[in-house]
Amino acid sequence: MFQINENYLKLPGSYLFSTIGKKVREYSAANPDKELIRLGIGDVTLPLAPAVISALHDAVDEMGNAATFKGYAPDLGYEFLRQAIADNDYKARGANIETDEIFISDGAKSDSGNIGDIFGPDNKVAVCDPVYPVYIDANAMSGRTGDYIESLGKWSKVIYMPCTEATNFAPELPKETPDMIYLCFPNNPTGSTITKDELQKWVDYALKVGAVIIYDAAYEAYISEEDVPHTIYECKGATACAIELRSFSKNAGFTGTRLGFTVVPKELKCNGVSLNSLWARRHGTKFNGAPYIVQKAGAAVYTEEGKKQTKEQVAYYMNNARVIYDGLKSAGYTVSGGVNAPYIWLKTPGMMTSWEFFDYLLDKANVVGTPGSGFGPSGEGYFRLTAFGSYENTVKAMERIKKL
Ligand code: MLT
């Protein structure tokens, strides 16, 4: 008789955003006359920028012509895209990342889930609490998290680093020594971030204890403050201890188009073994590359036009973030985030739990958000709203919330 990966049986419930989707579908079915405003999942609403659309059209034409048709993409991704990334995202920020350290993928979610493949099962994982659920669930699937303790909402072998009001929603160095540290800045879900000096402390710590940092910088385009690092490789020594995950979803609206990349520096080694070659081996074996047309679209993001247009999109969402932040504040909520990130983190009113507030908001304001407890136990009593809706809906949602 065959066996299954029993680690899957330890996972509580379904993936957070699937649970929310199901609840919203059920509510809609029972209340077909209600017009819902969705500020739950961080999914973009603006169409792709004209420069991106034009590159897509051109690439589609190339695929229809025998002389320019492309089959399988190179393992690591097309050089034209990796060069644009190396120049714009790294060299321009003083970080010396070479093209063969950049691996093109179909998005940061897949990479953050898959990166665990190159790490041993006994590594001790540290995560922020609250946290983007993929880091934990993917490690649970690989058997790295121990058992789920329902009463605590925690996994027995995971080191949780609480990010609370008291810590300014940033993690503190853990007391127990981890092997793998997941960090995400600007942060999903709290919208908080840390300065370059603070991030340097994490790099120094990882180098000291021999840990690897998996750094998710999917929201870097939303940074508005000067001293916030756009990449972990702005920190000294980071190429010897950090992997960086990046996405085209939030900076250029590729949530449905799918494109991302992971940086694994050649200097990053474990007992002399290069993680870059392990990830190259994994990538080459299990992945056949992001589509050519999508990689061409990604390269268009780095053209002068593409940069200008995607910057305008980010500004549009950040204006929504301001509307939400100010709207909630004026309605008396305790709010944070929304300055360097498209997420606003609010305290639920009264003694409501996160899920109670989810139901309340859905029913009374017909606004969908994300319960903080879905991101971890320290998220209980909090709620996340995203700035990725349309401006009109964002304003309308605030009007409804203010009337509650
Ligand atoms: C979120 O809402 O947290 C994100 O959209 C999830 C993701 O990017 O996968």
Short mmCIF file of C-alpha atoms and ligand atoms in Angstrom, two decimals:
data_model
loop_
_atom_site.label_atom_id
_atom_site.label_comp_id
_atom_site.label_asym_id
_atom_site.label_seq_id
_atom_site.Cartn_x
_atom_site.Cartn_y
_atom_site.Cartn_z
CA MET A 1 0.00 0.00 0.00
CA PHE A 2 1.37 3.39 -0.91
CA GLN A 3 1.87 6.02 1.74
CA ILE A 4 1.14 9.69 1.72
CA ASN A 5 3.17 12.54 3.12
CA GLU A 6 1.59 12.49 6.55
CA ASN A 7 2.88 15.96 7.31
CA TYR A 8 -0.06 17.23 5.29
CA LEU A 9 -2.44 15.69 7.81
CA LYS A 10 -0.96 17.90 10.51
CA LEU A 11 -1.95 21.10 8.71
CA PRO A 12 -4.86 22.83 10.41
CA GLY A 13 -7.78 23.70 8.12
CA SER A 14 -7.18 25.10 4.66
CA TYR A 15 -4.90 27.83 3.37
CA LEU A 16 -5.96 31.16 4.93
CA PHE A 17 -7.04 32.85 1.72
CA SER A 18 -8.96 29.77 0.59
CA THR A 19 -10.89 29.82 3.88
CA ILE A 20 -11.70 33.50 3.42
CA GLY A 21 -12.70 32.94 -0.21
CA LYS A 22 -15.09 30.17 0.85
CA LYS A 23 -16.68 32.29 3.60
CA VAL A 24 -17.15 35.20 1.19
CA ARG A 25 -18.68 32.96 -1.50
CA GLU A 26 -21.12 31.56 1.05
CA TYR A 27 -22.05 35.04 2.26
CA SER A 28 -22.57 36.26 -1.31
CA ALA A 29 -24.73 33.26 -2.16
CA ALA A 30 -26.91 33.92 0.88
CA ASN A 31 -27.01 37.69 0.25
CA PRO A 32 -27.01 38.17 -3.53
CA ASP A 33 -28.20 41.80 -3.22
CA LYS A 34 -25.17 42.90 -1.17
CA GLU A 35 -22.34 44.67 -2.98
CA LEU A 36 -19.11 43.45 -1.39
CA ILE A 37 -15.88 45.44 -1.33
CA ARG A 38 -12.89 43.13 -1.24
CA LEU A 39 -9.93 44.43 0.73
CA GLY A 40 -8.88 40.99 1.91
CA ILE A 41 -6.32 39.22 -0.25
CA GLY A 42 -3.52 41.43 -1.53
CA ASP A 43 -4.56 41.14 -5.14
CA VAL A 44 -4.07 44.09 -7.48
CA THR A 45 -6.93 45.70 -9.40
CA LEU A 46 -5.26 48.08 -11.87
CA PRO A 47 -4.66 46.71 -15.36
CA LEU A 48 -1.12 45.98 -16.49
CA ALA A 49 0.88 49.07 -17.48
CA PRO A 50 0.85 50.01 -21.21
CA ALA A 51 4.59 49.28 -21.53
CA VAL A 52 3.98 45.78 -20.19
CA ILE A 53 1.00 45.17 -22.45
CA SER A 54 2.94 46.33 -25.47
CA ALA A 55 5.84 43.98 -24.62
CA LEU A 56 3.36 41.13 -24.19
CA HIS A 57 1.82 41.81 -27.62
CA ASP A 58 5.25 41.93 -29.26
CA ALA A 59 6.30 38.72 -27.56
CA VAL A 60 3.08 36.96 -28.61
CA ASP A 61 3.82 37.98 -32.22
CA GLU A 62 7.33 36.55 -31.87
CA MET A 63 5.85 33.27 -30.69
CA GLY A 64 3.70 33.17 -33.83
CA ASN A 65 6.66 33.47 -36.14
CA ALA A 66 8.97 30.51 -36.89
CA ALA A 67 12.03 32.78 -36.99
CA THR A 68 11.46 34.19 -33.50
CA PHE A 69 9.52 31.39 -31.84
CA LYS A 70 10.86 30.23 -28.43
CA GLY A 71 10.55 26.83 -26.82
CA TYR A 72 11.80 26.02 -23.32
CA ALA A 73 13.30 29.00 -21.53
CA PRO A 74 16.83 28.76 -20.11
CA ASP A 75 16.85 27.12 -16.65
CA LEU A 76 17.62 30.29 -14.74
CA GLY A 77 15.52 32.56 -16.93
CA TYR A 78 16.33 34.72 -19.95
CA GLU A 79 19.53 36.73 -19.70
CA PHE A 80 17.75 39.93 -20.83
CA LEU A 81 15.53 39.81 -17.74
CA ARG A 82 18.20 38.73 -15.29
CA GLN A 83 20.48 41.52 -16.54
CA ALA A 84 17.71 44.11 -16.10
CA ILE A 85 17.13 42.85 -12.56
CA ALA A 86 20.84 42.81 -11.67
CA ASP A 87 21.29 46.36 -12.95
CA ASN A 88 18.12 47.97 -11.63
CA ASP A 89 17.29 46.13 -8.43
CA TYR A 90 20.82 45.47 -7.23
CA LYS A 91 23.72 47.34 -8.86
CA ALA A 92 21.72 50.59 -8.73
CA ARG A 93 21.42 50.06 -4.97
CA GLY A 94 25.09 49.26 -4.46
CA ALA A 95 24.48 45.52 -4.17
CA ASN A 96 26.75 43.40 -6.28
CA ILE A 97 24.46 40.63 -7.49
CA GLU A 98 25.41 38.85 -10.71
CA THR A 99 22.98 37.47 -13.27
CA ASP A 100 23.88 33.86 -12.42
CA GLU A 101 22.72 34.49 -8.86
CA ILE A 102 19.20 35.38 -10.07
CA PHE A 103 16.64 32.64 -10.74
CA ILE A 104 13.48 33.62 -12.59
CA SER A 105 10.31 31.90 -11.42
CA ASP A 106 6.54 32.12 -11.58
CA GLY A 107 6.33 34.12 -8.36
CA ALA A 108 7.49 34.64 -4.81
CA LYS A 109 4.77 32.46 -3.32
CA SER A 110 6.05 29.39 -5.17
CA ASP A 111 9.64 30.25 -4.35
CA SER A 112 8.95 30.84 -0.67
CA GLY A 113 7.19 27.48 -0.57
CA ASN A 114 9.80 25.64 -2.61
CA ILE A 115 13.01 27.04 -1.16
CA GLY A 116 12.76 24.57 1.72
CA ASP A 117 13.64 21.78 -0.74
CA ILE A 118 17.33 22.62 -0.43
CA PHE A 119 17.38 22.56 3.38
CA GLY A 120 17.61 19.60 5.73
CA PRO A 121 14.53 18.40 7.62
CA ASP A 122 16.04 19.10 11.02
CA ASN A 123 16.66 22.79 10.54
CA LYS A 124 15.06 24.93 13.20
CA VAL A 125 12.83 27.53 11.59
CA ALA A 126 12.17 31.01 13.01
CA VAL A 127 9.27 33.11 11.77
CA CYS A 128 7.71 36.41 12.66
CA ASP A 129 4.35 36.16 14.38
CA PRO A 130 2.10 37.19 12.61
CA VAL A 131 3.52 35.83 9.36
CA TYR A 132 2.66 35.16 5.71
CA PRO A 133 1.25 31.63 6.13
CA VAL A 134 3.15 30.05 3.23
CA TYR A 135 6.46 30.03 5.13
CA ILE A 136 5.01 27.92 7.94
CA ASP A 137 2.68 25.70 5.93
CA ALA A 138 5.42 24.82 3.44
CA ASN A 139 7.82 23.93 6.25
CA ALA A 140 5.07 21.88 7.90
CA MET A 141 4.64 19.95 4.63
CA SER A 142 8.37 19.18 4.72
CA GLY A 143 8.17 17.93 8.31
CA ARG A 144 10.26 20.72 9.76
CA THR A 145 7.73 22.22 12.16
CA GLY A 146 6.86 19.40 14.60
CA ASP A 147 3.22 19.14 15.62
CA TYR A 148 0.50 21.73 15.53
CA ILE A 149 -0.67 22.69 19.01
CA GLU A 150 -4.25 23.74 18.48
CA SER A 151 -4.67 25.45 21.85
CA LEU A 152 -1.70 27.73 21.17
CA GLY A 153 -2.14 28.07 17.42
CA LYS A 154 1.56 27.21 17.15
CA TRP A 155 3.84 24.48 15.83
CA SER A 156 5.94 22.70 18.43
CA LYS A 157 9.32 23.08 16.70
CA VAL A 158 8.96 26.57 15.24
CA ILE A 159 10.56 29.58 16.87
CA TYR A 160 7.98 32.37 16.89
CA MET A 161 9.21 35.95 17.00
CA PRO A 162 6.27 38.06 18.19
CA CYS A 163 5.76 41.31 16.29
CA THR A 164 3.44 43.29 18.49
CA GLU A 165 2.65 46.87 19.32
CA ALA A 166 5.35 46.61 22.02
CA THR A 167 8.03 45.75 19.44
CA ASN A 168 6.70 48.21 16.87
CA PHE A 169 5.58 45.17 14.87
CA ALA A 170 9.20 44.17 14.24
CA PRO A 171 10.80 40.92 15.44
CA GLU A 172 13.47 40.78 18.13
CA LEU A 173 16.45 38.43 17.91
CA PRO A 174 15.21 35.06 19.19
CA LYS A 175 16.47 33.55 22.45
CA GLU A 176 16.61 30.06 20.93
CA THR A 177 19.05 29.78 18.03
CA PRO A 178 17.40 29.16 14.64
CA ASP A 179 18.92 27.68 11.47
CA MET A 180 16.50 29.29 9.02
CA ILE A 181 15.06 32.74 9.62
CA TYR A 182 12.17 34.04 7.52
CA LEU A 183 11.93 37.82 7.33
CA CYS A 184 9.57 39.89 5.19
CA PHE A 185 10.03 43.64 4.89
CA PRO A 186 8.03 45.72 4.18
CA ASN A 187 5.95 43.28 6.12
CA ASN A 188 2.99 41.27 5.12
CA PRO A 189 0.66 41.36 7.08
CA THR A 190 1.47 44.24 9.43
CA GLY A 191 2.80 46.72 6.86
CA SER A 192 5.67 47.50 9.26
CA THR A 193 9.29 47.71 8.25
CA ILE A 194 12.77 48.08 9.71
CA THR A 195 15.69 50.36 8.97
CA LYS A 196 18.89 49.32 7.26
CA ASP A 197 20.76 49.42 10.61
CA GLU A 198 18.16 47.13 12.15
CA LEU A 199 18.35 44.71 9.22
CA GLN A 200 22.14 44.77 9.52
CA LYS A 201 21.74 43.39 13.06
CA TRP A 202 19.86 40.40 11.62
CA VAL A 203 22.57 39.81 9.03
CA ASP A 204 25.29 40.03 11.70
CA TYR A 205 23.30 37.66 13.91
CA ALA A 206 22.77 35.13 11.09
CA LEU A 207 26.46 35.20 10.27
CA LYS A 208 27.34 34.73 13.94
CA VAL A 209 25.04 31.75 14.59
CA GLY A 210 25.37 30.18 11.12
CA ALA A 211 21.74 30.71 10.12
CA VAL A 212 20.35 31.46 6.69
CA ILE A 213 17.88 34.33 6.22
CA ILE A 214 15.08 33.86 3.70
CA TYR A 215 14.26 37.48 2.97
CA ASP A 216 10.97 38.22 1.27
CA ALA A 217 11.14 41.67 -0.33
CA ALA A 218 7.97 41.36 -2.42
CA TYR A 219 6.75 44.78 -1.27
CA GLU A 220 9.96 46.78 -1.73
CA ALA A 221 8.38 49.04 -4.38
CA TYR A 222 6.14 50.48 -1.64
CA ILE A 223 9.01 51.82 0.45
CA SER A 224 8.63 55.56 0.87
CA GLU A 225 11.06 56.27 3.70
CA GLU A 226 14.75 56.92 3.16
CA ASP A 227 16.45 54.61 5.63
CA VAL A 228 14.46 51.49 4.74
CA PRO A 229 16.50 48.97 2.72
CA HIS A 230 15.08 47.82 -0.63
CA THR A 231 17.15 44.65 -0.62
CA ILE A 232 18.90 42.73 2.14
CA TYR A 233 22.07 42.91 0.04
CA GLU A 234 22.38 46.57 1.00
CA CYS A 235 23.62 45.11 4.30
CA LYS A 236 27.26 44.11 4.74
CA GLY A 237 27.82 40.36 4.68
CA ALA A 238 24.30 39.50 3.48
CA THR A 239 25.55 37.65 0.39
CA ALA A 240 27.07 35.08 2.78
CA CYS A 241 23.86 34.42 4.72
CA ALA A 242 20.74 35.50 2.82
CA ILE A 243 18.44 34.40 0.03
CA GLU A 244 16.09 37.07 -1.31
CA LEU A 245 12.63 36.49 -2.79
CA ARG A 246 11.14 39.04 -5.15
CA SER A 247 7.91 39.35 -7.07
CA PHE A 248 6.43 41.25 -10.00
CA SER A 249 2.95 40.88 -8.50
CA LYS A 250 2.82 43.92 -6.30
CA ASN A 251 5.16 46.37 -8.04
CA ALA A 252 3.81 45.72 -11.54
CA GLY A 253 0.46 43.97 -11.09
CA PHE A 254 1.53 40.48 -12.21
CA THR A 255 -0.65 38.57 -9.71
CA GLY A 256 -2.45 36.89 -12.61
CA THR A 257 0.47 37.02 -15.04
CA ARG A 258 2.92 35.27 -12.66
CA LEU A 259 6.57 36.26 -12.45
CA GLY A 260 9.10 36.47 -9.67
CA PHE A 261 12.70 35.68 -8.90
CA THR A 262 14.96 34.45 -6.17
CA VAL A 263 18.51 35.55 -5.51
CA VAL A 264 20.89 32.94 -4.16
CA PRO A 265 24.39 34.44 -3.95
CA LYS A 266 27.31 32.19 -4.82
CA GLU A 267 28.99 33.21 -1.59
CA LEU A 268 26.21 31.55 0.40
CA LYS A 269 27.56 28.17 1.48
CA CYS A 270 26.89 25.45 4.04
CA ASN A 271 29.98 23.41 4.95
CA GLY A 272 31.50 24.36 1.61
CA VAL A 273 28.39 23.44 -0.42
CA SER A 274 27.03 26.27 -2.56
CA LEU A 275 23.33 26.89 -2.11
CA ASN A 276 23.34 28.54 -5.53
CA SER A 277 24.18 25.19 -7.15
CA LEU A 278 21.58 23.36 -5.05
CA TRP A 279 18.86 25.82 -6.08
CA ALA A 280 20.04 25.66 -9.71
CA ARG A 281 19.76 21.86 -9.52
CA ARG A 282 16.29 22.09 -7.99
CA HIS A 283 15.14 24.74 -10.44
CA GLY A 284 16.49 22.81 -13.44
CA THR A 285 14.81 19.60 -12.32
CA LYS A 286 11.43 20.74 -11.11
CA PHE A 287 10.73 23.92 -13.06
CA ASN A 288 10.61 24.65 -16.77
CA GLY A 289 10.80 28.39 -16.63
CA ALA A 290 8.38 31.28 -16.67
CA PRO A 291 6.86 31.79 -20.15
CA TYR A 292 8.93 33.82 -22.63
CA ILE A 293 6.12 36.31 -23.15
CA VAL A 294 5.88 36.90 -19.41
CA GLN A 295 9.62 37.34 -19.04
CA LYS A 296 9.50 39.90 -21.88
CA ALA A 297 6.69 41.65 -20.02
CA GLY A 298 8.84 41.59 -16.88
CA ALA A 299 11.75 43.18 -18.73
CA ALA A 300 9.41 45.96 -19.86
CA VAL A 301 8.93 46.90 -16.19
CA TYR A 302 12.57 48.05 -16.20
CA THR A 303 12.30 50.30 -19.25
CA GLU A 304 11.97 54.06 -18.65
CA GLU A 305 8.29 53.94 -19.58
CA GLY A 306 7.69 50.80 -17.54
CA LYS A 307 9.34 52.29 -14.47
CA LYS A 308 7.29 55.47 -14.74
CA GLN A 309 4.00 53.65 -15.27
CA THR A 310 4.47 51.08 -12.52
CA LYS A 311 5.58 53.83 -10.13
CA GLU A 312 2.27 55.56 -10.84
CA GLN A 313 0.41 52.36 -10.03
CA VAL A 314 2.24 52.01 -6.73
CA ALA A 315 1.42 55.66 -5.96
CA TYR A 316 -2.24 54.95 -6.72
CA TYR A 317 -2.32 52.09 -4.21
CA MET A 318 -0.40 54.11 -1.65
CA ASN A 319 -2.99 56.85 -1.96
CA ASN A 320 -5.58 54.18 -1.11
CA ALA A 321 -3.41 53.19 1.85
CA ARG A 322 -3.55 56.77 3.09
CA VAL A 323 -7.33 56.87 2.64
CA ILE A 324 -7.67 53.69 4.71
CA TYR A 325 -5.19 54.79 7.35
CA ASP A 326 -6.76 58.25 7.79
CA GLY A 327 -10.30 56.91 7.52
CA LEU A 328 -9.77 54.30 10.22
CA LYS A 329 -7.94 56.77 12.47
CA SER A 330 -10.75 59.27 12.21
CA ALA A 331 -13.20 56.48 13.04
CA GLY A 332 -11.22 55.87 16.25
CA TYR A 333 -9.30 52.74 15.30
CA THR A 334 -5.73 52.01 16.35
CA VAL A 335 -3.90 51.70 13.05
CA SER A 336 -0.38 51.04 11.76
CA GLY A 337 1.34 50.16 8.48
CA GLY A 338 0.37 51.76 5.19
CA VAL A 339 3.44 54.00 4.92
CA ASN A 340 5.97 51.67 3.31
CA ALA A 341 3.52 48.91 2.45
CA PRO A 342 0.09 48.44 0.89
CA TYR A 343 -1.24 46.84 4.09
CA ILE A 344 -2.99 48.53 6.99
CA TRP A 345 -3.00 46.74 10.32
CA LEU A 346 -5.71 47.67 12.76
CA LYS A 347 -6.74 46.64 16.22
CA THR A 348 -10.19 45.10 16.33
CA PRO A 349 -12.62 47.22 18.33
CA GLY A 350 -13.83 46.24 21.77
CA MET A 351 -12.93 42.70 22.68
CA MET A 352 -13.71 41.26 19.25
CA THR A 353 -11.52 38.45 18.00
CA SER A 354 -10.10 38.79 14.52
CA TRP A 355 -12.63 36.36 13.04
CA GLU A 356 -15.53 38.01 14.90
CA PHE A 357 -14.50 41.32 13.37
CA PHE A 358 -14.21 39.64 9.94
CA ASP A 359 -17.83 38.45 10.21
CA TYR A 360 -18.99 41.77 11.63
CA LEU A 361 -17.36 43.80 8.85
CA LEU A 362 -18.61 41.41 6.18
CA ASP A 363 -22.14 41.50 7.47
CA LYS A 364 -22.51 45.11 8.57
CA ALA A 365 -20.29 46.95 6.06
CA ASN A 366 -20.03 44.31 3.33
CA VAL A 367 -16.27 44.82 3.41
CA VAL A 368 -13.91 41.84 3.21
CA GLY A 369 -10.63 42.00 5.14
CA THR A 370 -8.22 39.47 6.57
CA PRO A 371 -8.34 38.35 10.21
CA GLY A 372 -4.99 38.91 11.92
CA SER A 373 -5.16 35.60 13.77
CA GLY A 374 -4.99 33.84 10.39
CA PHE A 375 -1.36 34.98 10.27
CA GLY A 376 -0.44 33.62 13.70
CA PRO A 377 -1.33 33.87 17.38
CA SER A 378 0.12 37.37 17.82
CA GLY A 379 -2.24 38.52 15.07
CA GLU A 380 -5.26 37.80 17.29
CA GLY A 381 -7.19 40.98 17.95
CA TYR A 382 -5.88 42.52 14.72
CA PHE A 383 -7.17 42.83 11.20
CA ARG A 384 -5.56 43.57 7.82
CA LEU A 385 -6.95 45.71 5.03
CA THR A 386 -5.24 46.01 1.68
CA ALA A 387 -4.78 49.13 -0.41
CA PHE A 388 -5.05 47.14 -3.65
CA GLY A 389 -8.72 47.93 -4.26
CA SER A 390 -9.91 50.66 -6.59
CA TYR A 391 -9.85 54.20 -5.20
CA GLU A 392 -13.64 54.45 -5.44
CA ASN A 393 -14.19 51.20 -3.54
CA THR A 394 -11.60 52.15 -0.96
CA VAL A 395 -13.35 55.45 -0.26
CA LYS A 396 -16.73 53.68 -0.18
CA ALA A 397 -15.40 51.04 2.22
CA MET A 398 -14.17 53.74 4.58
CA GLU A 399 -17.53 55.51 4.45
CA ARG A 400 -19.24 52.27 5.38
CA ILE A 401 -16.80 51.52 8.20
CA LYS A 402 -17.12 55.03 9.61
CA LYS A 403 -20.90 54.55 9.83
CA LEU A 404 -20.65 51.37 11.93
C1 MLT B 1 -1.72 38.34 0.72
O1 MLT B 1 -2.86 38.77 0.65
O2 MLT B 1 -1.15 38.14 1.80
C2 MLT B 1 -1.01 38.06 -0.54
O3 MLT B 1 -1.75 38.45 -1.63
C3 MLT B 1 -0.74 36.68 -0.68
C4 MLT B 1 0.26 36.45 -1.77
O4 MLT B 1 0.90 37.36 -2.26
O5 MLT B 1 0.42 35.28 -2.09
#
